[in-house]
Short mmCIF file of C-alpha atoms in Angstrom, two decimals:
data_model
loop_
_atom_site.label_atom_id
_atom_site.label_comp_id
_atom_site.label_asym_id
_atom_site.label_seq_id
_atom_site.Cartn_x
_atom_site.Cartn_y
_atom_site.Cartn_z
CA MET W 1099 25.54 26.51 14.20
CA THR W 1100 22.32 24.59 13.59
CA GLY W 1101 22.36 22.90 17.00
CA ALA W 1102 20.80 19.62 18.09
CA LEU W 1103 17.69 17.88 16.82
CA LEU W 1104 15.83 14.92 18.31
CA LEU W 1105 13.73 12.74 16.00
CA ARG W 1106 11.16 10.45 17.65
CA ALA W 1107 10.29 7.65 15.23
CA ASP W 1108 7.94 4.72 15.73
CA ALA W 1109 9.81 1.67 14.44
CA SER W 1110 9.59 -2.06 15.11
CA PRO W 1111 9.36 -5.34 13.20
CA ALA W 1112 5.56 -5.03 13.40
CA VAL W 1113 5.33 -1.35 12.45
CA GLY W 1114 8.15 -1.45 9.92
CA ALA W 1115 11.02 0.94 9.24
CA GLY W 1116 9.34 3.66 7.16
CA HIS W 1117 9.16 6.25 9.94
CA LEU W 1118 12.75 5.45 10.90
CA ALA W 1119 13.92 5.83 7.29
CA ARG W 1120 12.44 9.32 7.18
CA ALA W 1121 14.07 10.20 10.49
CA ILE W 1122 17.41 9.06 9.09
CA ALA W 1123 16.93 11.18 5.98
CA LEU W 1124 16.15 14.26 8.03
CA ALA W 1125 19.06 13.53 10.38
CA ASP W 1126 21.34 13.35 7.33
CA ALA W 1127 20.10 16.73 6.11
CA TRP W 1128 20.43 18.29 9.56
CA ARG W 1129 23.99 17.04 9.89
CA ARG W 1130 24.82 18.43 6.44
CA ARG W 1131 23.92 21.82 7.90
CA GLY W 1132 26.46 21.27 10.68
CA GLY W 1133 24.05 20.22 13.40
CA THR W 1134 23.81 17.08 15.51
CA ALA W 1135 20.91 14.64 15.40
CA HIS W 1136 19.71 11.83 17.62
CA ILE W 1137 16.90 9.37 16.87
CA ALA W 1138 14.66 8.13 19.69
CA VAL W 1139 12.84 4.80 19.40
CA GLY W 1140 10.63 2.71 21.65
CA PRO W 1141 11.42 -0.52 23.50
CA ASP W 1142 10.03 -2.66 20.65
CA ALA W 1143 12.30 -1.25 17.94
CA GLY W 1144 14.50 -4.33 17.73
CA ALA W 1145 16.88 -4.87 14.84
CA VAL W 1146 15.52 -2.12 12.60
CA THR W 1147 17.64 0.43 14.48
CA ALA W 1148 20.65 -0.98 12.64
CA LEU W 1149 19.66 1.28 9.75
CA ALA W 1150 20.55 4.34 11.82
CA GLU W 1151 23.43 2.89 13.79
CA ALA W 1152 25.24 1.82 10.62
CA ARG W 1153 25.61 5.45 9.59
CA GLY W 1154 26.71 6.73 12.97
CA ILE W 1155 23.45 8.36 14.04
CA PRO W 1156 23.04 7.96 17.82
CA VAL W 1157 19.91 5.99 18.73
CA VAL W 1158 18.19 6.70 22.03
CA ALA W 1159 15.93 4.07 23.61
CA ILE W 1160 12.76 5.36 25.30
CA ASP W 1161 11.77 2.74 27.87
CA ALA W 1162 8.04 3.41 27.96
CA ALA W 1163 4.93 2.28 26.12
CA VAL W 1164 5.00 3.92 22.70
CA GLY W 1165 2.80 7.02 22.58
CA SER W 1166 2.11 7.05 26.33
CA ALA W 1167 2.44 10.01 28.70
CA ASP W 1168 5.59 8.40 30.08
CA ASP W 1169 6.98 8.19 26.54
CA ALA W 1170 6.30 11.90 25.97
CA ALA W 1171 7.90 12.87 29.28
CA ALA W 1172 10.98 10.74 28.63
CA THR W 1173 11.33 12.02 25.07
CA ALA W 1174 11.04 15.64 26.20
CA ALA W 1175 13.56 15.05 28.97
CA ARG W 1176 16.03 13.50 26.55
CA ALA W 1177 15.58 16.37 24.11
CA MET W 1178 16.23 18.89 26.87
CA ALA W 1179 19.32 16.98 27.99
CA LEU W 1180 20.63 17.12 24.43
CA ARG W 1181 19.76 20.83 24.28
CA ALA W 1182 17.74 20.11 21.18
CA GLY W 1183 16.00 23.09 19.66
CA ALA W 1184 13.18 20.97 18.29
CA CYS W 1185 11.70 17.48 18.28
CA VAL W 1186 10.40 15.83 15.10
CA ILE W 1187 7.63 13.27 15.68
CA ASP W 1188 6.89 10.55 13.12
CA GLY W 1189 4.48 7.74 13.90
CA TYR W 1190 0.78 6.97 14.19
CA ARG W 1191 0.85 6.11 17.89
CA PHE W 1192 1.81 9.66 18.85
CA ASP W 1193 -1.47 11.53 19.42
CA ALA W 1194 -2.37 15.15 20.14
CA ASP W 1195 -1.77 14.78 23.88
CA TYR W 1196 1.69 13.37 23.19
CA CYS W 1197 2.67 16.28 20.94
CA ASP W 1198 1.18 18.83 23.32
CA ALA W 1199 3.18 17.43 26.23
CA ILE W 1200 6.42 17.91 24.33
CA ARG W 1201 5.46 21.46 23.33
CA ARG W 1202 4.61 22.31 26.94
CA ALA W 1203 8.11 21.19 27.89
CA GLY W 1204 9.38 24.16 25.90
CA LEU W 1205 10.44 22.39 22.71
CA GLY W 1206 9.66 23.25 19.13
CA VAL W 1207 7.62 20.43 17.60
CA ALA W 1208 7.42 19.23 14.00
CA VAL W 1209 4.98 16.46 13.10
CA ILE W 1210 5.06 14.27 10.00
CA ASP W 1211 1.37 13.77 9.22
CA ASP W 1212 0.65 11.27 6.44
CA PHE W 1213 -3.11 11.65 6.82
CA GLY W 1214 -3.20 15.44 6.49
CA ARG W 1215 -5.56 15.78 9.43
CA GLY W 1216 -3.73 18.56 11.22
CA ASP W 1217 -5.12 17.25 14.51
CA ARG W 1218 -1.83 17.25 16.44
CA PRO W 1219 -0.40 20.51 17.83
CA ALA W 1220 2.85 21.41 16.09
CA ASP W 1221 4.92 24.38 15.01
CA VAL W 1222 5.56 22.73 11.63
CA THR W 1223 3.54 19.98 9.93
CA ILE W 1224 4.97 17.88 7.10
CA ASP W 1225 3.04 15.65 4.70
CA PRO W 1226 5.30 14.46 1.87
CA ASN W 1227 2.63 12.42 0.11
CA TYR W 1228 1.22 12.91 -3.36
CA GLY W 1229 -1.89 15.08 -3.29
CA ALA W 1230 -1.21 16.50 0.18
CA THR W 1231 -2.45 20.06 0.73
CA GLY W 1232 -3.15 20.69 4.42
CA ALA W 1233 0.36 20.63 5.92
CA ASP W 1234 2.82 23.51 6.15
CA LEU W 1235 5.22 21.48 3.99
CA ALA W 1236 3.07 19.39 1.63
CA GLY W 1237 3.69 17.04 -1.27
CA PRO W 1238 6.59 15.01 -2.73
CA ARG W 1239 8.59 18.24 -2.93
CA TYR W 1240 9.27 17.44 0.74
CA ALA W 1241 9.93 13.71 0.32
CA LEU W 1242 12.65 12.67 2.75
CA LEU W 1243 15.49 10.81 1.01
CA ARG W 1244 18.60 9.56 2.76
CA GLY W 1245 21.98 10.97 1.79
CA GLU W 1246 23.27 7.91 -0.07
CA PHE W 1247 20.68 8.34 -2.82
CA PHE W 1248 22.43 11.40 -4.19
CA ALA W 1249 25.59 9.45 -5.06
CA HIS W 1250 23.89 7.35 -7.73
CA VAL W 1251 21.63 9.66 -9.71
CA GLY W 1252 22.36 10.12 -13.41
CA GLY W 1253 24.70 7.31 -14.34
CA PRO W 1254 22.50 4.34 -13.38
CA ARG W 1255 19.41 5.98 -14.90
CA ARG W 1256 21.21 6.49 -18.19
CA ALA W 1257 22.61 2.96 -18.04
CA ARG W 1258 19.08 1.59 -17.64
CA GLY W 1259 18.17 3.04 -21.03
CA ARG W 1260 21.26 1.58 -22.72
CA ARG W 1261 20.71 -2.05 -21.73
CA GLY W 1262 20.49 -4.52 -24.55
CA ARG W 1263 17.16 -6.16 -25.28
CA ARG W 1264 18.46 -9.63 -24.52
CA ARG W 1265 19.49 -8.77 -20.99
CA PRO W 1266 16.98 -10.08 -18.41
CA LEU W 1267 14.88 -7.43 -16.74
CA ARG W 1268 16.08 -6.62 -13.22
CA VAL W 1269 13.08 -6.21 -10.92
CA LEU W 1270 13.40 -4.94 -7.35
CA ILE W 1271 10.82 -6.20 -4.84
CA ALA W 1272 10.64 -4.04 -1.71
CA PHE W 1273 8.12 -4.25 1.12
CA GLY W 1274 9.81 -2.47 3.99
CA GLY W 1275 12.33 -3.16 6.69
CA SER W 1276 10.40 -6.09 8.16
CA ASP W 1277 7.67 -7.02 5.63
CA PRO W 1278 5.23 -8.04 8.39
CA THR W 1279 2.55 -9.04 5.85
CA ARG W 1280 4.97 -11.30 3.91
CA SER W 1281 4.07 -9.41 0.75
CA ALA W 1282 7.34 -10.12 -1.06
CA ALA W 1283 6.58 -13.83 -0.94
CA ARG W 1284 3.18 -13.28 -2.55
CA VAL W 1285 4.71 -11.19 -5.33
CA LEU W 1286 7.30 -13.87 -6.08
CA ARG W 1287 4.54 -16.45 -6.44
CA LEU W 1288 2.60 -14.17 -8.81
CA LEU W 1289 5.45 -13.35 -11.20
CA PRO W 1290 4.29 -14.28 -14.72
CA PRO W 1291 6.40 -17.04 -16.31
CA ALA W 1292 7.40 -14.72 -19.16
CA PRO W 1293 9.47 -12.73 -19.43
CA ALA W 1294 11.98 -14.37 -17.14
CA VAL W 1295 13.41 -11.73 -14.81
CA ILE W 1296 16.11 -11.28 -12.22
CA ALA W 1297 14.07 -10.57 -9.09
CA THR W 1298 16.01 -8.91 -6.27
CA VAL W 1299 14.09 -9.02 -3.00
CA LEU W 1300 15.06 -6.37 -0.48
CA VAL W 1301 15.04 -8.15 2.90
CA GLY W 1302 15.29 -5.59 5.69
CA PRO W 1303 17.04 -6.03 9.04
CA GLY W 1304 13.74 -6.48 10.87
CA TYR W 1305 12.54 -9.40 8.75
CA ALA W 1306 11.76 -12.48 10.87
CA ASP W 1307 12.67 -15.43 8.68
CA ASP W 1308 10.00 -18.14 8.81
CA GLY W 1309 10.90 -19.98 5.60
CA GLU W 1310 8.03 -18.50 3.57
CA LEU W 1311 10.27 -16.23 1.51
CA ASP W 1312 12.66 -19.05 0.64
CA ALA W 1313 9.74 -21.24 -0.43
CA ALA W 1314 8.35 -18.48 -2.65
CA ALA W 1315 11.80 -17.90 -4.14
CA ALA W 1316 12.02 -21.59 -5.00
CA CYS W 1317 8.62 -21.35 -6.69
CA ALA W 1318 9.73 -18.39 -8.81
CA THR W 1319 12.99 -20.12 -9.68
CA ALA W 1320 11.07 -23.17 -10.87
CA SER W 1321 9.14 -20.84 -13.21
CA GLY W 1322 12.38 -19.71 -14.84
CA HIS W 1323 13.23 -16.58 -12.87
CA VAL W 1324 16.47 -15.78 -11.05
CA VAL W 1325 15.83 -14.73 -7.44
CA GLU W 1326 18.33 -12.82 -5.33
CA LEU W 1327 17.60 -12.23 -1.65
CA ALA W 1328 19.41 -9.03 -0.63
CA ARG W 1329 19.49 -9.33 3.15
CA ALA W 1330 20.06 -5.98 4.90
CA PRO W 1331 22.18 -4.69 2.00
CA ARG W 1332 24.64 -1.90 2.69
CA ASP W 1333 23.65 0.14 -0.37
CA VAL W 1334 19.90 0.07 -0.93
CA ALA W 1335 20.17 3.12 -3.18
CA TRP W 1336 22.34 1.21 -5.66
CA LEU W 1337 19.79 -1.59 -5.87
CA MET W 1338 17.12 0.95 -6.72
CA ALA W 1339 19.27 2.93 -9.13
CA THR W 1340 20.16 -0.18 -11.14
CA ALA W 1341 16.66 -1.69 -11.22
CA ASP W 1342 14.72 -1.77 -14.48
CA ALA W 1343 11.41 -1.96 -12.62
CA ALA W 1344 10.13 -2.28 -9.07
CA ILE W 1345 7.24 -3.87 -7.21
CA CYS W 1346 6.80 -2.33 -3.79
CA ALA W 1347 4.65 -1.16 -0.92
CA ALA W 1348 3.09 2.28 -1.30
CA GLY W 1349 5.19 3.76 1.50
CA THR W 1350 8.42 5.71 1.84
CA VAL W 1351 10.14 3.54 -0.76
CA LEU W 1352 7.90 5.08 -3.45
CA TRP W 1353 9.66 8.44 -3.32
CA GLU W 1354 13.07 6.79 -3.37
CA LEU W 1355 12.14 4.91 -6.54
CA ALA W 1356 10.62 8.06 -8.05
CA TYR W 1357 13.91 9.88 -7.55
CA PHE W 1358 15.60 7.33 -9.79
CA GLY W 1359 12.72 7.16 -12.26
CA VAL W 1360 12.17 3.43 -11.73
CA PRO W 1361 8.91 2.23 -13.34
CA THR W 1362 6.91 0.81 -10.47
CA ALA W 1363 3.88 -1.26 -9.51
CA ALA W 1364 2.90 -0.14 -6.01
CA PHE W 1365 0.52 -1.98 -3.70
CA VAL W 1366 -1.16 -1.15 -0.41
CA ILE W 1367 -0.14 -3.17 2.65
CA ALA W 1368 -1.33 -0.73 5.36
CA GLY W 1369 -4.31 1.58 5.67
CA ASN W 1370 -2.29 4.79 5.58
CA GLN W 1371 -1.04 3.90 2.08
CA HIS W 1372 -4.38 3.48 0.32
CA GLU W 1373 -5.20 7.06 -0.62
CA VAL W 1374 -1.73 7.83 -1.97
CA ALA W 1375 -1.45 4.57 -3.92
CA ALA W 1376 -4.87 4.99 -5.51
CA ALA W 1377 -4.13 8.59 -6.52
CA LEU W 1378 -0.76 7.71 -8.05
CA ALA W 1379 -2.29 4.85 -10.04
CA ARG W 1380 -5.24 7.01 -11.12
CA ASP W 1381 -2.88 9.71 -12.42
CA ARG W 1382 -0.71 7.09 -14.18
CA TYR W 1383 2.47 7.51 -12.17
CA VAL W 1384 2.46 3.85 -11.09
CA LEU W 1385 0.65 0.61 -11.80
CA GLY W 1386 -1.32 -1.26 -9.16
CA GLY W 1387 -2.62 1.02 -6.44
CA THR W 1388 -4.76 -1.70 -4.82
CA TRP W 1389 -4.46 -3.76 -1.65
CA LEU W 1390 -1.96 -6.53 -2.25
CA LEU W 1391 -3.29 -9.19 0.08
CA ASP W 1392 -7.03 -8.59 -0.41
CA ALA W 1393 -7.08 -8.09 -4.18
CA PRO W 1394 -7.76 -11.10 -6.42
CA ALA W 1395 -4.52 -12.80 -7.37
CA GLY W 1396 -5.38 -12.32 -11.03
CA ASP W 1397 -5.58 -8.54 -10.66
CA VAL W 1398 -2.20 -8.33 -8.93
CA ALA W 1399 -0.62 -10.66 -11.48
CA ALA W 1400 -2.03 -8.56 -14.33
CA ALA W 1401 -0.45 -5.39 -12.95
CA ILE W 1402 2.89 -7.16 -12.55
CA ALA W 1403 2.66 -8.56 -16.08
CA ALA W 1404 1.92 -5.10 -17.49
CA LEU W 1405 5.06 -3.82 -15.79
CA THR W 1406 7.47 -6.60 -16.71
CA GLY W 1407 6.10 -7.39 -20.15
CA ASN W 1408 5.79 -4.00 -21.82
CA ALA W 1409 8.83 -1.77 -22.41
CA ALA W 1410 6.68 1.12 -23.67
CA VAL W 1411 4.70 1.11 -20.42
CA ARG W 1412 7.92 1.15 -18.41
CA ARG W 1413 9.28 4.10 -20.38
CA ARG W 1414 6.08 6.07 -19.83
CA LEU W 1415 6.03 5.31 -16.12
CA ALA W 1416 9.70 6.23 -15.72
CA ARG W 1417 9.19 9.63 -17.32
CA ARG W 1418 6.10 10.43 -15.26
CA PHE W 1419 7.33 9.09 -11.95
CA SER W 1420 10.68 10.92 -12.03
CA GLU W 1421 8.83 14.26 -12.25
CA LEU W 1422 7.61 13.95 -8.67
CA VAL W 1423 10.84 13.96 -6.64
CA ASP W 1424 13.99 16.05 -7.08
CA GLY W 1425 15.82 14.74 -4.00
CA ARG W 1426 15.96 18.04 -2.11
CA GLY W 1427 13.00 17.41 0.18
CA ALA W 1428 15.00 16.65 3.33
CA ASP W 1429 17.05 19.83 2.89
CA ARG W 1430 13.86 21.87 2.48
CA VAL W 1431 12.45 20.42 5.70
CA ALA W 1432 15.76 20.99 7.49
CA ASP W 1433 15.68 24.63 6.34
CA ALA W 1434 12.20 25.04 7.82
CA LEU W 1435 13.29 23.44 11.10
CA ALA W 1436 16.36 25.68 11.28
CA LYS W 1437 14.09 28.72 10.94
CA LEU W 1438 11.87 27.34 13.70
CA VAL W 1439 14.83 26.82 16.03
CA ALA W 1440 16.25 30.26 15.24
CA ALA W 1441 12.91 31.96 15.90
CA ARG W 1442 12.47 30.18 19.23
CA THR W 1443 16.04 30.97 20.26
CA GLU W 1444 15.54 34.64 19.43
CA ALA W 1445 12.24 34.76 21.31
CA ALA W 1446 13.86 33.24 24.39
CA ALA W 1447 16.81 35.66 24.36
#
């Protein structure tokens, strides 16, 4: 029996749902091994927790300032109450003192470290980003994909190659569970007038509707595009699997799109994304790679036009991008965590 696992994820409309999505993926993998998994979130998580609740993963609320000593104590206490063998920590507000407090409570600790600094005490460190080297489990080989992605591989990818030339290009626009920077609206306004595309905007459960997205959609529609707003869709994986191209943030969604081989223009919307996005663009896995909001509009529009207007470019990107992710990353991480739990259990016996 694998036992229980607690995953502490920083998630909120302001922070986004990327850390939570990875926690869900790892919870899926842990449950496939026969274990139980709970996800702990802070008091500001809001509606983004629906992503976990919809799939039956218990969500625990930690009523303390995120990353504080009280948060660490409450998280450790909850893990002990669940008899969890380990706690996985994913978020930038959880510092070395936080991780150390949970270790001192007697729990195994795994830290997801996007920056590769190794400055937080942990039994296992995970950095699933392209170019990562310093973590115990490093690189897209350990990309954490949720279970529903495995149902769609193969058929949709083959269907993408069979589409007739006259069919409008289907472009997925994805900027996280809450899109706090309103990046999707900017992309809609920068779509080139030709070719006309079907633009599907992924609107996550944490998105606070202020009318800006609807206005941008109207602008794109006036330019000849078809715009679909997919609000908290039940099957995000299907939207990705059936997309001909994608424009997205350089976060967790990148590895999901890579799994399906979707040619992608990726842009930076947060500081932790810059190094990965620049490296992927430099090595010709994606287009873009620059800050979305700070870059000149002409530069962003040019990257989008290169993606939507050139089938040869899309074919090259699809081949390259799909090489990065095989979909087994969450199972590999779960295997490592199971070994950690087993070793600690044996040592305590």
